[in-house]
């Protein structure tokens, strides 16, 4: 089984490498007037129809005087046609973090919207009614002075999503335990990080050390350091934290771009998580091969001769060759707006960029997902300069293969944290999940409209195989 599976994967990779190309369509505008300074865009199914919708948040600084900001969402018809829905909120001021997460999963109402809001020092969420109707703001905390980014994950391994955010002014990285019904308790006795004057702002979450619990990556605004904090979960549910003995990076400052500048990701496609960082001050985009409590080895991808002020980074497979690529956006107005660097097997990405678009819109935030249901990853972006929400269709194409010979099974979202959905299947099917050495991890028989729960899998790379179908896919579990 191992040899057969790996042979199929290699064969698939060779076909895609030799016979495919990736280009992106011209700009497709979704909203020509999002409100001033849209700073966040996130993607996920918000109305229960399995299509990938979009949500945005604005941050209008206005010289230091908070004014009206917005959290909005846009319904996707499955073909990449988006329709603005009633605003989730028109009363927030200074949105500083935004995610889509099902924080009240026991209510079976689908994905909710979670945000941090500077005016009011709040961490909040907006409950979904299951069809894309969002309730009033639910305040989780109103004591987080100058909150930064927010992420979700099951930290205490009780099956419910927890939330992590930062308090820049108080120099704390904190987490809130969720009960699955939308109620959260701040874990004051076990903050992830507390003290100092470094100003935590950027965060990510994943099982970096492979011990089945979630660790936290923190980027500090004041000194530019990047640190990993390991979850010391024990079986009675107790959680404590310990910082890696060696920093991922030190002394390379960020600039006030409140978006995704650090991340856990498998950048060199070796099946092991790395750390990636972009530096809005000096233009560096680097990834770090990090050993737990040991060396952190940086490798450059991009520099200020390519984009002088990079705003955000994403790691995803753009050309369907099963390898992660790196996408970088321009936070200024002088360089190409969105570029990407092709990934390679067990090697650093290419240092030669491919341009997706150059329009000087200042895309401070992007999200990568399959918006039109054609099995490749597209890009949606918000422009701080243009006040627009736009998307770019990935026109990846397999050359020399007849249309009816291309497998129509669609697997999404990929990467995923919990549920995996399928299209192109009209009857019950059997799907198997293997690790990268060919060991069977999970076997399920599902109805055509049923998702696969992968929330219990460790973060990493897996291989999906469909019985009775000649289809093999790479799965990235966040």
Coordinates of C-alpha atoms in Angstrom, one line a residue:
X1 CA 0.0 0.0 0.0
X2 CA 2.8 2.4 0.9
X3 CA 4.6 2.0 -2.4
X4 CA 1.5 2.2 -4.4
X5 CA 0.3 5.3 -2.7
X6 CA 3.6 7.1 -2.9
X7 CA 3.9 6.1 -6.6
X8 CA 0.5 7.6 -7.3
X9 CA 1.4 10.8 -5.5
X10 CA 4.7 11.1 -7.4
X11 CA 3.0 10.3 -10.7
X12 CA 0.4 13.0 -10.0
X13 CA 3.1 15.5 -9.1
X14 CA 5.0 14.7 -12.3
X15 CA 1.9 15.2 -14.4
X16 CA 1.1 18.5 -12.8
X17 CA 4.7 19.8 -13.0
X18 CA 5.2 18.9 -16.6
X19 CA 1.8 19.7 -18.0
X20 CA 0.4 22.7 -16.1
X21 CA 0.7 26.4 -15.9
X22 CA -0.6 29.0 -13.5
X23 CA -1.9 32.5 -14.4
X24 CA -4.4 34.8 -12.7
X25 CA -7.3 36.7 -14.2
X26 CA -7.7 40.4 -14.3
X27 CA -9.1 42.0 -11.2
X28 CA -12.7 41.1 -10.3
X29 CA -14.1 43.8 -8.0
X30 CA -16.5 42.6 -5.3
X31 CA -17.1 45.8 -3.4
X32 CA -16.0 49.2 -4.8
X33 CA -16.6 51.0 -1.4
X34 CA -15.8 48.8 1.6
X35 CA -15.5 51.7 4.0
X36 CA -12.3 53.5 4.7
X37 CA -9.1 51.4 5.1
X38 CA -10.2 47.8 4.8
X39 CA -7.5 46.0 6.7
X40 CA -8.7 42.3 7.1
X41 CA -10.2 39.8 4.7
X42 CA -11.0 36.2 5.8
X43 CA -12.7 33.3 4.0
X44 CA -15.0 30.4 5.0
X45 CA -18.5 29.1 4.7
X46 CA -20.8 31.5 6.4
X47 CA -24.2 30.4 5.3
X48 CA -24.0 26.6 5.4
X49 CA -24.0 25.9 1.7
X50 CA -20.3 24.8 1.6
X51 CA -19.3 27.6 -0.7
X52 CA -16.4 29.8 0.4
X53 CA -17.7 33.3 1.5
X54 CA -15.7 36.4 2.5
X55 CA -15.7 38.7 5.5
X56 CA -13.8 42.0 5.9
X57 CA -13.0 44.4 8.7
X58 CA -11.9 48.1 8.4
X59 CA -9.5 50.1 10.5
X60 CA -9.8 53.9 9.8
X61 CA -7.2 55.5 12.0
X62 CA -8.3 59.0 11.2
X63 CA -5.4 60.7 12.9
X64 CA -5.9 58.9 16.2
X65 CA -9.6 59.6 16.5
X66 CA -11.7 56.5 16.1
X67 CA -14.7 56.8 13.8
X68 CA -17.1 54.3 12.3
X69 CA -15.6 51.0 11.0
X70 CA -17.3 48.0 9.5
X71 CA -17.4 44.2 9.6
X72 CA -19.1 43.0 6.5
X73 CA -19.6 39.7 4.7
X74 CA -20.2 38.6 1.1
X75 CA -22.1 35.6 0.0
X76 CA -20.6 33.4 -2.7
X77 CA -22.9 31.6 -5.2
X78 CA -20.2 28.9 -5.7
X79 CA -18.9 30.3 -8.9
X80 CA -17.1 33.3 -7.5
X81 CA -20.0 35.7 -7.7
X82 CA -20.2 37.6 -4.4
X83 CA -23.1 39.5 -3.0
X84 CA -22.8 42.0 -0.1
X85 CA -25.0 41.0 2.8
X86 CA -26.3 43.1 5.7
X87 CA -23.4 44.3 7.7
X88 CA -22.3 42.2 10.7
X89 CA -21.5 45.3 12.5
X90 CA -21.5 49.1 11.8
X91 CA -20.7 50.1 15.4
X92 CA -17.1 48.9 15.8
X93 CA -14.2 51.3 15.8
X94 CA -10.7 50.1 14.9
X95 CA -10.9 46.4 14.0
X96 CA -7.5 45.0 14.8
X97 CA -8.1 41.2 14.3
X98 CA -10.6 39.2 12.4
X99 CA -11.2 35.4 11.9
X100 CA -14.0 33.0 11.0
X101 CA -14.4 30.2 13.6
X102 CA -17.3 28.1 14.9
X103 CA -16.9 29.1 18.5
X104 CA -20.4 27.8 19.6
X105 CA -20.2 24.5 17.7
X106 CA -22.5 22.7 20.1
X107 CA -25.3 24.9 18.8
X108 CA -24.8 23.6 15.2
X109 CA -25.2 27.0 13.6
X110 CA -22.0 27.1 11.6
X111 CA -19.1 29.5 11.5
X112 CA -19.1 32.7 13.5
X113 CA -17.1 35.9 13.2
X114 CA -14.5 36.8 15.9
X115 CA -12.9 40.2 16.1
X116 CA -10.6 42.3 18.3
X117 CA -11.6 45.9 18.5
X118 CA -9.4 48.6 19.9
X119 CA -12.1 51.1 20.9
X120 CA -13.6 49.5 23.9
X121 CA -10.6 47.1 24.4
X122 CA -12.7 44.2 23.3
X123 CA -12.6 40.6 22.1
X124 CA -16.0 39.8 20.6
X125 CA -17.8 37.4 18.4
X126 CA -21.0 37.6 16.3
X127 CA -23.1 34.3 16.4
X128 CA -24.3 32.8 13.2
X129 CA -27.8 31.5 12.9
X130 CA -26.7 28.8 10.5
X131 CA -27.8 30.6 7.3
X132 CA -25.6 33.7 7.4
X133 CA -27.7 35.8 9.7
X134 CA -25.5 37.2 12.5
X135 CA -26.6 38.2 16.0
X136 CA -25.5 41.1 18.1
X137 CA -22.0 41.4 19.4
X138 CA -21.1 39.0 22.2
X139 CA -18.4 40.5 24.4
X140 CA -15.8 38.0 25.5
X141 CA -13.6 40.5 27.2
X142 CA -13.5 44.3 27.4
X143 CA -10.2 44.6 29.3
X144 CA -7.7 43.9 26.5
X145 CA -5.9 47.2 26.1
X146 CA -5.0 47.6 22.4
X147 CA -5.7 44.1 21.3
X148 CA -3.8 42.7 18.3
X149 CA -4.5 39.6 16.2
X150 CA -6.7 36.7 17.3
X151 CA -6.5 33.0 16.4
X152 CA -8.6 30.0 17.4
X153 CA -7.7 26.4 18.3
X154 CA -8.4 23.7 20.9
X155 CA -5.7 24.4 23.4
X156 CA -6.9 22.3 26.3
X157 CA -8.0 19.4 24.1
X158 CA -11.6 19.3 25.3
X159 CA -13.0 19.3 21.8
X160 CA -14.0 23.0 21.9
X161 CA -12.4 26.0 20.3
X162 CA -10.4 28.4 22.4
X163 CA -9.2 31.8 21.5
X164 CA -5.8 33.5 21.7
X165 CA -5.1 37.2 21.4
X166 CA -2.6 39.8 22.7
X167 CA -2.8 42.9 24.8
X168 CA -0.1 45.2 23.3
X169 CA -0.2 47.8 26.1
X170 CA -0.2 45.2 28.9
X171 CA 2.5 43.1 27.2
X172 CA 0.5 39.9 27.5
X173 CA -0.5 37.1 25.2
X174 CA -3.6 35.5 26.7
X175 CA -6.0 32.7 25.9
X176 CA -9.7 32.1 26.6
X177 CA -11.1 28.6 27.1
X178 CA -14.3 28.0 25.2
X179 CA -17.1 25.6 26.3
X180 CA -18.5 25.0 22.8
X181 CA -21.6 27.1 23.6
X182 CA -20.0 30.4 23.0
X183 CA -18.9 31.1 26.6
X184 CA -15.3 31.9 27.3
X185 CA -13.1 32.1 30.4
X186 CA -9.9 34.0 30.4
X187 CA -7.1 31.8 31.8
X188 CA -5.5 34.3 34.0
X189 CA -3.5 31.7 35.9
X190 CA -1.8 30.5 32.7
X191 CA -1.2 33.4 30.3
X192 CA 0.9 32.4 27.3
X193 CA 3.3 35.3 27.8
X194 CA 3.3 38.2 30.3
X195 CA 5.6 41.0 31.2
X196 CA 8.3 43.1 29.6
X197 CA 7.9 46.0 27.3
X198 CA 8.2 44.3 23.9
X199 CA 4.5 44.7 22.8
X200 CA 3.1 41.4 21.4
X201 CA 1.0 41.9 18.3
X202 CA 1.2 39.2 15.7
X203 CA 0.3 35.6 16.6
X204 CA -0.3 32.1 15.0
X205 CA -1.1 28.7 16.4
X206 CA -0.2 25.1 15.4
X207 CA 1.4 22.0 16.9
X208 CA 4.9 23.0 16.1
X209 CA 6.7 20.4 18.2
X210 CA 4.5 17.5 17.2
X211 CA 3.3 16.5 20.7
X212 CA -0.4 16.7 19.7
X213 CA -1.1 20.0 21.5
X214 CA -1.2 23.5 20.1
X215 CA 1.7 25.9 20.5
X216 CA 1.7 29.7 19.9
X217 CA 3.9 31.9 17.8
X218 CA 4.2 35.5 18.9
X219 CA 5.7 38.5 17.1
X220 CA 6.6 41.5 19.2
X221 CA 6.1 44.9 17.7
X222 CA 8.6 47.0 19.8
X223 CA 11.7 44.9 19.3
X224 CA 10.7 42.7 16.3
X225 CA 11.4 39.5 18.1
X226 CA 9.6 36.3 17.2
X227 CA 9.2 33.6 19.9
X228 CA 7.5 30.2 20.2
X229 CA 5.6 29.3 23.4
X230 CA 5.1 25.6 23.9
X231 CA 1.9 24.2 25.3
X232 CA 2.7 22.0 28.3
X233 CA -0.7 20.3 28.3
X234 CA -1.1 17.3 30.7
X235 CA -3.8 14.7 30.6
X236 CA -5.9 16.2 33.4
X237 CA -6.6 19.2 31.2
X238 CA -4.0 21.5 32.8
X239 CA -2.2 23.9 30.5
X240 CA 1.0 25.8 31.1
X241 CA 3.5 27.5 28.8
X242 CA 7.2 27.6 28.3
X243 CA 9.2 29.8 25.8
X244 CA 11.6 28.1 23.4
X245 CA 15.1 28.6 24.7
X246 CA 16.2 30.1 21.4
X247 CA 14.3 32.9 19.6
X248 CA 13.1 32.4 16.1
X249 CA 14.3 35.9 15.2
X250 CA 15.5 39.0 17.1
X251 CA 15.9 42.6 16.5
X252 CA 14.2 43.0 13.1
X253 CA 11.3 45.4 13.7
X254 CA 7.9 45.4 12.2
X255 CA 5.9 48.4 11.1
X256 CA 2.3 49.3 12.0
X257 CA 0.7 46.9 9.5
X258 CA -1.8 44.9 11.6
X259 CA -2.0 41.9 9.4
X260 CA -0.3 38.5 8.9
X261 CA 3.4 39.1 9.1
X262 CA 4.4 35.8 10.9
X263 CA 3.1 32.3 10.5
X264 CA 3.7 28.6 11.1
X265 CA 4.0 26.9 7.7
X266 CA 5.8 24.1 5.9
X267 CA 7.7 26.4 3.7
X268 CA 10.2 24.0 2.2
X269 CA 7.7 21.1 1.8
X270 CA 9.5 18.5 4.0
X271 CA 6.5 17.7 6.2
X272 CA 7.8 19.7 9.1
X273 CA 6.5 23.1 10.2
X274 CA 8.7 26.1 9.8
X275 CA 8.2 29.8 10.6
X276 CA 7.9 32.6 8.0
X277 CA 8.1 36.3 8.6
X278 CA 7.9 39.5 6.5
X279 CA 9.5 42.7 7.7
X280 CA 7.6 45.9 6.7
X281 CA 10.6 48.0 7.7
X282 CA 13.5 46.6 5.7
X283 CA 11.6 44.5 3.1
X284 CA 12.9 41.1 4.1
X285 CA 10.8 38.0 3.7
X286 CA 12.5 35.0 5.4
X287 CA 11.6 31.6 6.5
X288 CA 13.2 29.9 9.5
X289 CA 14.1 26.2 9.9
X290 CA 13.7 26.0 13.7
X291 CA 14.8 23.2 16.0
X292 CA 13.0 23.1 19.3
X293 CA 15.2 24.8 21.9
X294 CA 17.9 24.9 19.3
X295 CA 19.1 26.7 16.2
X296 CA 16.8 28.9 14.1
X297 CA 18.3 29.1 10.5
X298 CA 17.0 31.9 8.3
X299 CA 16.7 31.7 4.5
X300 CA 15.7 34.7 2.4
X301 CA 12.9 34.6 -0.1
X302 CA 12.4 38.2 -1.0
X303 CA 14.1 41.6 -0.1
X304 CA 13.6 45.3 -0.6
X305 CA 14.6 45.2 -4.2
X306 CA 11.5 43.2 -4.9
X307 CA 9.0 44.7 -2.4
X308 CA 10.3 47.4 -0.1
X309 CA 7.4 47.3 2.3
X310 CA 5.8 43.8 2.3
X311 CA 2.5 43.8 4.2
X312 CA 1.4 40.2 4.5
X313 CA 2.4 36.7 3.6
X314 CA 0.5 33.5 2.9
X315 CA 1.7 30.0 2.3
X316 CA -0.5 27.9 0.0
X317 CA -0.3 25.7 -3.2
X318 CA -1.1 28.0 -6.1
X319 CA -0.1 25.7 -9.0
X320 CA -1.6 22.4 -7.9
X321 CA 1.7 20.6 -7.8
X322 CA 1.1 19.6 -4.1
X323 CA 3.9 21.9 -2.9
X324 CA 3.3 25.1 -0.8
X325 CA 4.2 28.4 -2.5
X326 CA 4.7 31.8 -0.8
X327 CA 2.5 34.8 -1.6
X328 CA 3.6 38.3 -0.6
X329 CA 1.8 41.7 -0.9
X330 CA 3.0 45.2 -1.1
X331 CA 2.1 47.4 1.9
X332 CA 3.4 50.5 0.1
X333 CA 2.6 51.8 -3.4
X334 CA 5.8 51.5 -5.4
X335 CA 6.1 47.8 -6.0
X336 CA 4.1 44.9 -7.5
X337 CA 0.9 44.5 -5.4
X338 CA 0.8 40.7 -5.2
X339 CA 3.6 38.3 -6.1
X340 CA 4.3 34.6 -5.5
X341 CA 7.3 32.4 -5.2
X342 CA 7.1 28.8 -6.4
X343 CA 7.6 26.1 -3.8
X344 CA 9.8 23.0 -4.2
X345 CA 10.1 19.5 -2.7
X346 CA 12.2 19.6 0.4
X347 CA 13.9 22.8 -0.6
X348 CA 13.6 26.6 -0.2
X349 CA 11.1 28.3 -2.5
X350 CA 12.3 30.0 -5.6
X351 CA 13.7 33.5 -5.1
X352 CA 12.4 34.6 -8.5
X353 CA 9.0 36.1 -8.2
X354 CA 5.9 35.8 -10.4
X355 CA 3.6 38.8 -10.5
X356 CA -0.1 38.3 -9.9
X357 CA -1.1 42.0 -10.1
X358 CA 0.4 45.5 -9.9
X359 CA -2.2 48.2 -9.2
X360 CA -0.8 50.0 -6.1
X361 CA -4.0 49.2 -4.1
X362 CA -1.9 48.5 -0.9
X363 CA -3.2 45.0 -0.2
X364 CA -2.6 44.7 3.5
X365 CA -4.6 41.5 3.8
X366 CA -5.4 38.6 1.5
X367 CA -7.0 35.2 1.8
X368 CA -6.3 32.2 -0.4
X369 CA -9.1 29.7 -1.2
X370 CA -11.1 28.1 -4.0
X371 CA -13.8 30.6 -4.6
X372 CA -15.1 29.3 -7.9
X373 CA -15.2 25.6 -7.2
X374 CA -12.6 24.6 -9.9
X375 CA -10.1 22.9 -7.5
X376 CA -7.4 25.6 -7.5
X377 CA -6.7 28.3 -5.1
X378 CA -7.8 31.9 -5.9
X379 CA -6.9 35.1 -4.0
X380 CA -9.1 37.7 -2.5
X381 CA -7.7 41.0 -1.2
X382 CA -8.6 44.3 0.4
X383 CA -7.0 47.5 -0.7
X384 CA -6.2 50.1 2.0
X385 CA -5.5 52.7 -0.7
X386 CA -8.4 51.8 -3.0
X387 CA -11.0 50.9 -0.3
X388 CA -12.0 47.9 -2.4
X389 CA -12.5 44.2 -2.0
X390 CA -11.3 42.3 -5.1
X391 CA -10.5 38.7 -6.1
X392 CA -8.2 37.1 -8.7
X393 CA -9.2 33.9 -10.3
X394 CA -6.4 31.3 -10.5
X395 CA -6.5 30.1 -14.2
X396 CA -4.3 27.1 -13.6
X397 CA -4.8 24.8 -16.5
X398 CA -3.7 21.2 -17.3
X399 CA -2.4 21.1 -20.9
X400 CA -2.9 18.3 -23.3
X401 CA -5.6 16.5 -21.2
X402 CA -9.1 16.1 -22.4
X403 CA -11.7 17.7 -20.2
X404 CA -13.5 14.4 -19.4
X405 CA -10.2 12.9 -18.3
X406 CA -9.6 15.4 -15.5
X407 CA -10.8 14.2 -12.1
X408 CA -13.7 16.4 -10.9
X409 CA -13.4 15.7 -7.2
X410 CA -12.9 18.9 -5.2
X411 CA -11.5 18.9 -1.7
X412 CA -11.7 22.1 0.4
X413 CA -10.8 24.0 2.4
X414 CA -7.2 23.0 2.1
X415 CA -5.4 23.8 4.5
X416 CA -8.1 23.1 7.1
X417 CA -8.3 23.0 10.9
X418 CA -11.4 20.9 11.4
X419 CA -13.8 19.9 8.6
X420 CA -13.0 18.8 5.1
X421 CA -15.7 19.1 2.4
X422 CA -16.0 17.3 -1.0
X423 CA -17.6 18.1 -4.3
X424 CA -17.9 16.0 -7.4
X425 CA -19.2 12.9 -5.6
X426 CA -22.9 11.9 -6.0
X427 CA -23.0 8.7 -3.9
X428 CA -21.4 7.3 -0.7
X429 CA -17.7 7.0 -0.9
X430 CA -14.7 5.7 1.1
X431 CA -11.8 8.1 1.9
X432 CA -8.5 7.2 3.6
X433 CA -6.0 9.5 5.2
X434 CA -2.3 8.5 5.2
X435 CA 0.7 10.2 6.8
X436 CA 3.6 11.1 4.6
X437 CA 5.3 7.8 5.0
X438 CA 2.2 5.9 3.9
X439 CA 0.8 4.8 7.3
X440 CA -3.0 4.7 7.4
X441 CA -4.3 7.3 9.9
X442 CA -8.1 7.4 9.2
X443 CA -10.7 5.5 7.1
X444 CA -14.2 6.8 6.7
X445 CA -17.2 6.0 4.5
X446 CA -19.2 9.1 3.9
X447 CA -22.4 10.2 2.2
X448 CA -21.9 12.5 -0.7
X449 CA -22.8 15.6 1.2
X450 CA -21.0 14.8 4.4
X451 CA -17.8 16.4 5.6
X452 CA -14.7 14.6 7.0
X453 CA -13.8 15.6 10.6
X454 CA -10.0 16.0 10.7
X455 CA -9.9 18.1 13.9
X456 CA -8.2 15.4 15.9
X457 CA -5.3 15.0 13.5
X458 CA -2.0 16.6 14.4
X459 CA -0.9 19.6 12.3
X460 CA 1.0 18.5 9.2
X461 CA 0.8 17.1 5.7
X462 CA -1.3 14.0 4.9
X463 CA -2.4 12.2 1.7
X464 CA -6.0 11.5 0.8
X465 CA -7.0 8.5 -1.2
X466 CA -10.5 7.8 -2.5
X467 CA -11.4 4.1 -2.9
X468 CA -12.8 3.3 -6.3
X469 CA -11.6 6.6 -7.7
X470 CA -8.2 7.3 -9.3
X471 CA -7.7 10.4 -7.1
X472 CA -4.9 11.3 -4.7
X473 CA -4.7 14.6 -2.9
X474 CA -2.4 16.3 -0.5
X475 CA -4.1 17.5 2.7
X476 CA -2.6 20.2 5.0
X477 CA -3.9 20.1 8.5
X478 CA -3.4 23.4 10.4

